[in-house]
Backbone as CSV, one residue per row, in Angstrom:
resi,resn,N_x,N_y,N_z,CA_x,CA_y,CA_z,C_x,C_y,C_z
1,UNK,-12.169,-2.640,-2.028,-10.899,-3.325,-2.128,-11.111,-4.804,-1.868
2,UNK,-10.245,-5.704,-2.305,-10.456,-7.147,-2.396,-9.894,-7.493,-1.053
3,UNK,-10.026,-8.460,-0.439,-9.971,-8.716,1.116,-7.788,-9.130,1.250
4,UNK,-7.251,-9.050,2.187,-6.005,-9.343,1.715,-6.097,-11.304,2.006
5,UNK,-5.256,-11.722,1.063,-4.874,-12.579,1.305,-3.488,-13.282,2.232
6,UNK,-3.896,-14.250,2.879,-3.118,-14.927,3.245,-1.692,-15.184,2.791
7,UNK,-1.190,-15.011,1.900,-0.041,-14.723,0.541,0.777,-13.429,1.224
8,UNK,0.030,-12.530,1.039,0.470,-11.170,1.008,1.287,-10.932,2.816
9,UNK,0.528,-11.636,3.152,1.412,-11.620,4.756,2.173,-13.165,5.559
10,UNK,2.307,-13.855,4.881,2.711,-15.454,4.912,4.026,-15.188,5.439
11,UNK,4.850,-14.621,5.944,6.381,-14.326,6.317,6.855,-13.256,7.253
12,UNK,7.162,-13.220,7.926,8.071,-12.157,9.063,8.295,-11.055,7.685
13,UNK,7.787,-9.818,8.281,8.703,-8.602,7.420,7.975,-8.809,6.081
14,UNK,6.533,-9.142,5.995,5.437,-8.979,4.579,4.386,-7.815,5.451
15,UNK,4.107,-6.758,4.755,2.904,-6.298,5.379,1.812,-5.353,4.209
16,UNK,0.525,-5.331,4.791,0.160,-4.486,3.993,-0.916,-3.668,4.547
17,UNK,-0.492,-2.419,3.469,-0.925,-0.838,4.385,-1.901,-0.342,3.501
18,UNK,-3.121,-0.051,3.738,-4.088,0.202,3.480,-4.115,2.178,3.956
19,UNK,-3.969,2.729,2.723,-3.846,4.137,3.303,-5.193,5.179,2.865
20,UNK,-6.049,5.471,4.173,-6.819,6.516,3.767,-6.050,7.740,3.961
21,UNK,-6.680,8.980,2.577,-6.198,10.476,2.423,-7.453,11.408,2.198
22,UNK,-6.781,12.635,2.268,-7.641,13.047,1.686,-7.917,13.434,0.184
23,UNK,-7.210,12.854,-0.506,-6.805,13.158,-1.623,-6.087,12.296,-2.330
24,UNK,-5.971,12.263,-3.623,-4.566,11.241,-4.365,-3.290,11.452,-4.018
25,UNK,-2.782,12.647,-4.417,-1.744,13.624,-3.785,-0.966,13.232,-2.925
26,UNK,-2.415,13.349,-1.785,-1.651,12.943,0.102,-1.447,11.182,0.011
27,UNK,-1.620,10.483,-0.545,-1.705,9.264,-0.621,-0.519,8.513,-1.246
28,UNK,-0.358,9.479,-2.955,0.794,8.623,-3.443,1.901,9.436,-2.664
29,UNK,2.054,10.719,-2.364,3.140,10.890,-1.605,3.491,10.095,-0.237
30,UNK,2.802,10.237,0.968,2.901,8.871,1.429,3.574,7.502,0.789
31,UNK,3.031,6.592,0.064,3.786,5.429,-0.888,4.731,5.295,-1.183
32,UNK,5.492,7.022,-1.555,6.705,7.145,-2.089,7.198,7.125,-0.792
33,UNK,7.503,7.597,0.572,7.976,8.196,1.727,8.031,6.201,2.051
34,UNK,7.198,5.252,2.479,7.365,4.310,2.310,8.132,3.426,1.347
35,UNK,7.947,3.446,0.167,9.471,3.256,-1.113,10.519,3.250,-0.482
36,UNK,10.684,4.727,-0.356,11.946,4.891,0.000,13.050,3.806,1.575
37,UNK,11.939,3.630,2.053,12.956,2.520,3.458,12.816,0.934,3.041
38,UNK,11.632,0.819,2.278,11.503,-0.706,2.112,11.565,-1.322,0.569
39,UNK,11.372,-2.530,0.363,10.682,-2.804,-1.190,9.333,-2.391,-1.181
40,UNK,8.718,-2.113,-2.176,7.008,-1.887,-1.849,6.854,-2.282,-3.480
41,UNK,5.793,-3.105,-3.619,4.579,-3.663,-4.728,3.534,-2.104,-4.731
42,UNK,3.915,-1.164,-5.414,3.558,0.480,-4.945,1.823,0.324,-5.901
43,UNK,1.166,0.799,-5.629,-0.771,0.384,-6.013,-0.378,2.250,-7.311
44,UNK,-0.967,1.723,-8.176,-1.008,2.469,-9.263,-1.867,3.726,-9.615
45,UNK,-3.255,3.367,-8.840,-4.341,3.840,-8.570,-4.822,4.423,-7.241
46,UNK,-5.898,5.130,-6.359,-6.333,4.746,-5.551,-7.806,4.583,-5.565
47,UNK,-9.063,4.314,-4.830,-9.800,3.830,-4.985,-10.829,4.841,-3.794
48,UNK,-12.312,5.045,-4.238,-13.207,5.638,-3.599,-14.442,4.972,-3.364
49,UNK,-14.589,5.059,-1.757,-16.345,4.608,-1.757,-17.202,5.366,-1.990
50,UNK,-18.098,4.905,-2.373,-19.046,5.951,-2.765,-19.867,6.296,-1.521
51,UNK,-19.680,7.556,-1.160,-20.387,8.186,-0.028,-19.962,8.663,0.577
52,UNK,-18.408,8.403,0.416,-17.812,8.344,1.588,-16.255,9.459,1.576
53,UNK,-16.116,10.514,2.298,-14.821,11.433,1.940,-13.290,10.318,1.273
54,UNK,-13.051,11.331,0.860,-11.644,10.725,0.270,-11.141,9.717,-0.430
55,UNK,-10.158,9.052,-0.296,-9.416,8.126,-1.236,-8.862,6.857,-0.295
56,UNK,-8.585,6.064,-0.678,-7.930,4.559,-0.170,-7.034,4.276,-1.385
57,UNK,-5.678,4.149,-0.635,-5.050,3.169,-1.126,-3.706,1.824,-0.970
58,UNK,-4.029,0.896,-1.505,-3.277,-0.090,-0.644,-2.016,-0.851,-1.412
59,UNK,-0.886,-0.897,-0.534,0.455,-1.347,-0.846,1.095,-2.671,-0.332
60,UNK,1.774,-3.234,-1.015,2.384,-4.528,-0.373,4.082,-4.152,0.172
61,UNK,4.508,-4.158,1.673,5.918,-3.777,1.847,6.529,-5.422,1.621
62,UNK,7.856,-5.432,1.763,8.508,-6.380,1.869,9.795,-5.704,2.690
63,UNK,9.613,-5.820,4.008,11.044,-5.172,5.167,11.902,-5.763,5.095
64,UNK,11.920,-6.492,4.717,13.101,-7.886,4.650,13.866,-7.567,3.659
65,UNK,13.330,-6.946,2.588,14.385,-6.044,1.563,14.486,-4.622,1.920
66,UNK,15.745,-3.717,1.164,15.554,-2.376,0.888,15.033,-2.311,-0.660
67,UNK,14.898,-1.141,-0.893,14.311,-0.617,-1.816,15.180,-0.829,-3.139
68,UNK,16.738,-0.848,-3.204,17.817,-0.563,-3.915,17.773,-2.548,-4.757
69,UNK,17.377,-3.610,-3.740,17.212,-4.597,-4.192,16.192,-4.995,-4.798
């Protein structure tokens, strides 16, 4: 994954969640369960190291909004 930038957290109520699973499954469900309370920039994909169990994947919230805006 690319390192986060300075951007992505520049404001009260920016965050970002980096989610290991064990699986895709357990991961985008998670994302959605998050969706649902905040805005979220939701990651399309998730991503694997090689060697290494499972999946990563990472989201941008915005708390400062709900989801509906």
């Amino acid at each position: 994954m690319k390192p986060i930038n300075d951007a992505h957290v520049a404001r009260p109520g920016l965050a970002v969640v980096e989610i290991a699973a064990s699986d895709d499954a357990t991961a985008f469900a998670l994302q959605d369960l998050l969706a649902a309370h905040c805005a979220i920039a939701a990651a399309e994909r998730t991503t694997r190291d090689p060697g290494e169990p499972g999946v990563r994947l990472r989201c941008f919230l915005d708390l400062r909004q709900t989801p509906d805006t």
